[in-house]
Amino acid sequence: MLDRNHVITAKDLSRADIETVLDRAAAIERDPPERERHAGRLLGLCFFEPSTRTRMSFEAAIKRLGGDALDMGPVDSSSATKGESLADTVRVIAGYADALVLRHPSEGAATMASEFVDVPLLNAGDGAGQHPTQTLLDLYTMRENAGGLSDLTVGIMGDLKYGRTVHSLAYALTKFDARQHFVSPESLRLPRSVRYDLHEAGARIREHDDLDAVLDELEVLYVTRIQRERFPDENEYRQVAGEYRIDAATMERAREECVVMHPLPRVDEIAPDVDATPHAKYFEQAHNGVPVRTALLDLLLDDADSGGGEETVDAADDGEDGRKP
Ligand code: NCD
């Protein structure tokens, strides 16, 4: 899979790659792998930003495969505080581990870091850039709950500007030819570069400032948190905070089968009264992080065992033309 087996952006994942990972995840859920499958393999966790789900589900995944996690720990107790560069830090940790997971506040950090390591590097979020492994579990959840991935109509609402899960998901949904409706305030619309890539790839997208304009068409409503930590100005954040919130009454106007998702953590954009409705799939979505990341690590570590290269996950490639992001 991918250039030297790194997973940096959802653009790098072909439709066949995605299906291979999701199929493996489904097989793992049906029939969990032997605990010794990747005994002794170590996964380096380098988180320069807060994380609960991503860090813990990667740790659970490597442990389920018989391996273990090596966690760099909090940034303020790492050598980054002494002024060490990211390149040096990942180069050293790559020497201790069989694969690395990196989360960093700077967009492009994972691409840069991948130049310095020989082991697979998985981007667990680079600033407002990308979060491709979240996308894999998002697609898995859609596939399980919305009757497959073809011909979907998906609404993506909230912080489309800074939300890296949105950027990765939009690229991936384009490969499945989904109709994508982006709902946000004017100030938080998709970045121009992402919109350009989507247009280039022939994506079917529309942008709205009002959820009600599309709610009754949606099979999936993907809600996101306003990324407060990425706003250069707290006042700008306050102007949009609290907008674009859904509750159980909102969902009464939606299709009965509409699936509500959220990468979590939520702040107040989904009222707790949605949790008890059949629409709510966001906790299931978070739990899917374990089988999906187990599948991804299993494939990447298998690939490394077999001498590497781009073959393993690509083996199922059905000749995707590579045009879509
Ligand atoms: C997301 C992230 O870090 O981008 N969280 C996650 O990994 N599930 C979403 C967010 O923080 O809003």
XYZ file of C-alpha atoms and ligand atoms in Angstrom:
337
model
C 0.000 0.000 0.000
C 1.265 3.435 -0.761
C 4.658 4.903 -1.136
C 6.945 2.938 1.187
C 3.866 1.833 3.131
C 3.275 5.169 4.804
C -0.310 6.313 5.347
C -0.130 10.085 5.120
C -3.229 11.347 3.326
C -6.476 9.827 2.156
C -5.426 10.801 -1.368
C -2.860 7.999 -1.239
C -5.476 5.340 -0.485
C -6.991 3.788 -3.575
C -10.500 2.454 -3.454
C -8.996 -1.039 -3.521
C -6.683 -0.206 -0.581
C -9.662 1.018 1.407
C -11.740 -2.042 0.614
C -8.856 -4.332 1.535
C -8.519 -2.718 4.962
C -12.276 -2.697 5.590
C -12.657 -6.320 4.533
C -9.790 -7.317 6.810
C -11.399 -5.362 9.674
C -14.698 -7.169 9.129
C -12.867 -10.511 9.114
C -11.082 -9.542 12.348
C -14.410 -8.703 13.995
C -15.843 -12.068 12.965
C -12.754 -14.036 13.857
C -10.199 -12.189 16.040
C -6.556 -12.834 15.098
C -4.365 -15.094 17.209
C -2.760 -13.129 19.996
C 0.683 -14.134 18.782
C 0.212 -12.979 15.215
C 2.703 -10.123 15.412
C 4.367 -11.051 18.699
C 7.260 -8.823 19.598
C 6.401 -6.077 17.118
C 6.493 -2.574 18.509
C 4.383 0.420 17.515
C 5.873 3.845 18.329
C 3.259 6.413 19.412
C 4.397 9.996 18.870
C 1.610 12.365 19.873
C 2.460 16.050 19.902
C -1.219 16.928 20.382
C -3.889 15.536 22.723
C -5.527 12.237 21.818
C -7.699 9.668 23.540
C -9.377 7.516 20.897
C -6.659 7.458 18.278
C -3.834 6.739 20.697
C -5.729 4.133 22.714
C -7.233 2.332 19.727
C -3.810 2.052 18.081
C -2.444 0.695 21.355
C -5.317 -1.775 21.662
C -4.780 -2.813 18.036
C -1.069 -3.599 18.329
C -1.697 -5.456 21.601
C -4.433 -7.523 19.976
C -1.897 -8.574 17.381
C 0.507 -9.723 20.108
C 2.770 -6.690 19.878
C 3.203 -3.705 22.147
C 3.185 0.086 22.030
C 6.086 2.401 22.845
C 4.613 5.732 23.792
C 6.755 8.842 23.547
C 4.646 10.255 26.379
C 3.548 13.848 26.835
C 5.380 16.391 24.705
C 6.457 18.391 27.739
C 8.456 15.447 29.065
C 10.050 14.644 25.677
C 13.228 16.047 24.143
C 11.095 18.291 21.944
C 11.197 20.694 24.905
C 15.000 20.778 24.556
C 14.620 21.972 21.005
C 14.983 18.649 19.176
C 13.586 18.744 15.637
C 10.671 16.515 14.639
C 12.915 14.893 12.029
C 15.440 13.834 14.677
C 12.769 12.633 17.093
C 11.044 10.370 14.556
C 14.356 9.121 13.172
C 15.367 7.952 16.643
C 11.989 6.419 17.553
C 11.847 4.638 14.174
C 14.955 2.776 15.327
C 13.050 1.424 18.336
C 9.816 0.447 16.608
C 8.399 -1.459 13.615
C 5.923 1.302 12.711
C 5.193 4.833 13.917
C 1.992 6.735 14.570
C 2.443 10.502 14.468
C 0.089 13.307 15.478
C 1.414 16.835 15.192
C -0.071 20.354 15.155
C 1.624 21.350 11.870
C 0.029 20.574 8.545
C 2.534 18.629 6.445
C 4.404 17.269 9.488
C 3.686 13.643 8.594
C 4.860 14.075 5.021
C 8.070 15.656 6.221
C 8.649 13.063 8.971
C 8.084 10.186 6.547
C 11.191 11.283 4.627
C 13.314 10.400 7.637
C 12.055 6.930 8.560
C 12.232 3.480 6.981
C 9.344 1.947 8.916
C 5.681 2.634 8.020
C 4.528 6.017 9.312
C 0.837 6.525 9.973
C -0.469 10.080 10.062
C -2.803 10.355 13.058
C -3.540 14.018 12.302
C -1.312 16.840 11.042
C -2.784 20.137 12.127
C -5.724 21.056 9.924
C -4.419 18.699 7.230
C -5.390 15.059 7.140
C -6.395 12.151 9.384
C -6.557 9.134 7.060
C -6.917 6.342 9.616
C -9.979 8.116 11.042
C -11.388 8.027 7.530
C -10.929 4.275 7.346
C -12.997 3.766 10.476
C -15.542 6.334 9.286
C -15.991 4.435 6.033
C -16.185 1.142 7.886
C -18.986 2.563 10.041
C -20.813 3.870 6.971
C -20.432 0.568 5.183
C -21.870 -1.313 8.171
C -24.743 1.092 8.836
C -25.719 2.742 5.566
C -25.943 -0.366 3.411
C -22.551 -0.109 1.698
C -20.431 2.673 0.267
C -21.779 3.041 -3.211
C -24.169 5.798 -4.189
C -24.231 7.399 -0.750
C -25.571 10.867 0.003
C -23.524 12.266 2.866
C -23.825 15.567 4.734
C -20.685 16.839 6.438
C -21.353 19.640 8.890
C -19.378 21.938 11.167
C -15.769 23.014 10.907
C -14.880 22.175 7.328
C -11.974 24.584 7.302
C -9.838 23.239 10.135
C -11.352 19.755 10.441
C -8.761 17.281 9.204
C -11.174 14.355 9.497
C -13.405 16.184 6.997
C -10.609 16.679 4.476
C -9.590 13.036 4.531
C -13.171 11.821 4.431
C -14.072 14.047 1.470
C -11.164 12.688 -0.570
C -12.108 9.113 0.238
C -15.839 9.544 -0.400
C -14.968 10.973 -3.806
C -13.393 7.649 -4.710
C -16.763 6.034 -3.995
C -18.610 8.679 -6.019
C -20.703 9.830 -3.075
C -22.863 12.941 -3.243
C -21.349 15.218 -0.617
C -23.188 18.149 0.977
C -20.977 20.434 3.049
C -22.827 22.471 5.662
C -21.033 25.242 7.551
C -20.937 28.944 8.247
C -19.315 30.938 5.486
C -16.139 31.405 7.550
C -15.595 27.664 8.011
C -16.076 26.416 4.474
C -13.688 23.892 2.923
C -10.199 25.268 2.267
C -9.708 26.331 -1.324
C -6.999 23.697 -1.869
C -9.283 20.870 -0.758
C -12.162 22.172 -2.871
C -9.839 22.379 -5.852
C -8.621 18.790 -5.372
C -12.196 17.567 -5.075
C -13.270 19.355 -8.233
C -10.247 18.006 -10.092
C -11.248 14.517 -9.048
C -14.786 14.974 -10.304
C -16.333 15.021 -6.831
C -20.070 15.600 -6.553
C -20.153 18.349 -3.942
C -22.484 21.119 -2.878
C -22.045 23.681 -0.142
C -24.783 25.053 2.116
C -25.086 27.244 5.135
C -28.289 25.609 6.338
C -28.676 21.949 7.244
C -32.394 21.998 6.508
C -31.622 22.616 2.851
C -30.444 18.997 2.542
C -31.299 17.136 5.728
C -34.100 15.051 4.242
C -31.811 13.745 1.474
C -29.045 12.476 3.723
C -28.194 8.855 4.385
C -25.292 9.904 6.609
C -24.870 13.108 8.614
C -21.246 13.531 9.745
C -21.051 16.229 12.412
C -17.747 17.777 13.504
C -16.432 19.862 16.372
C -15.416 23.467 15.812
C -11.634 23.148 16.125
C -11.152 25.831 18.748
C -7.410 25.152 19.114
C -6.794 26.061 15.453
C -8.462 29.479 15.464
C -5.867 32.239 15.342
C -8.313 34.489 17.183
C -10.549 33.416 20.092
C -13.157 36.022 19.082
C -13.556 34.392 15.698
C -14.153 31.093 17.470
C -16.807 32.634 19.705
C -18.686 33.939 16.703
C -19.278 30.450 15.330
C -19.268 28.332 18.511
C -22.655 26.822 19.235
C -23.891 27.162 15.662
C -24.666 24.029 13.677
C -25.899 21.965 16.558
C -28.312 19.061 16.166
C -30.702 17.523 18.653
C -33.367 14.828 18.619
C -35.902 17.322 17.221
C -33.574 18.040 14.277
C -33.372 14.330 13.544
C -37.157 14.097 13.372
C -36.852 16.040 10.127
C -34.266 13.565 8.788
C -34.816 10.281 7.017
C -35.603 7.435 9.338
C -32.467 5.578 8.272
C -30.098 8.591 8.421
C -26.931 7.624 10.304
C -25.396 10.314 12.538
C -21.629 10.129 12.902
C -18.978 12.262 14.622
C -15.242 11.576 14.984
C -15.488 12.681 18.640
C -14.782 14.367 20.962
C -18.019 16.336 20.758
C -18.508 19.528 22.659
C -22.113 20.616 22.185
C -22.737 20.043 18.471
C -24.765 16.879 19.089
C -27.185 17.171 21.991
C -27.193 14.165 24.349
C -30.833 13.455 23.434
C -29.625 12.204 20.022
C -27.673 9.401 21.753
C -30.806 7.404 22.483
C -32.129 7.632 18.922
C -31.458 4.896 16.363
C -29.591 7.496 14.282
C -26.643 7.734 16.686
C -23.660 5.686 15.538
C -20.784 7.772 16.879
C -19.876 5.515 19.788
C -19.959 2.481 17.524
C -17.789 4.524 15.145
C -15.220 5.158 17.913
C -15.214 1.451 18.806
C -14.581 0.588 15.164
C -11.186 2.262 15.576
C -9.866 -0.955 17.070
C -10.758 -3.503 14.358
C -9.924 -1.046 11.593
C -6.527 -0.077 13.025
C -5.840 -3.735 13.838
C -6.510 -4.561 10.189
C -4.304 -1.745 8.941
C -1.386 -2.682 11.202
C -1.812 -6.349 10.353
C -1.530 -5.570 6.635
C 1.415 -3.206 7.051
C 3.327 -5.534 9.355
C 2.640 -8.509 7.070
C 3.990 -6.430 4.262
C 7.120 -5.554 6.234
C 7.575 -9.263 7.078
C 7.381 -10.208 3.443
C 10.135 -7.792 2.533
C 8.057 -4.708 2.069
C 7.156 -2.757 -0.968
C 3.910 -1.532 -2.276
C 2.394 -4.881 -3.067
C 0.441 -6.242 -0.152
C -2.558 -4.002 0.078
C -2.277 -3.034 -3.541
C -2.645 -6.690 -4.463
C -6.379 -6.214 -4.701
C -6.051 -3.124 -6.869
C -8.660 -3.237 -9.545
C -7.033 -0.764 -11.814
C -8.292 2.429 -10.241
C -7.300 5.200 -12.561
C -5.710 7.176 -9.752
C -7.405 10.364 -10.883
C -9.531 10.851 -7.797
C -7.842 12.319 -4.737
C -10.413 14.241 15.691
C -9.052 14.860 15.440
O -8.152 14.740 16.280
O -8.920 15.413 14.359
N -10.419 13.362 16.783
C -10.189 12.033 16.554
O -9.108 11.643 16.207
N -11.236 11.196 16.697
C -11.535 15.201 15.701
C -11.493 16.371 16.627
O -10.569 16.539 17.431
O -12.438 17.165 16.563
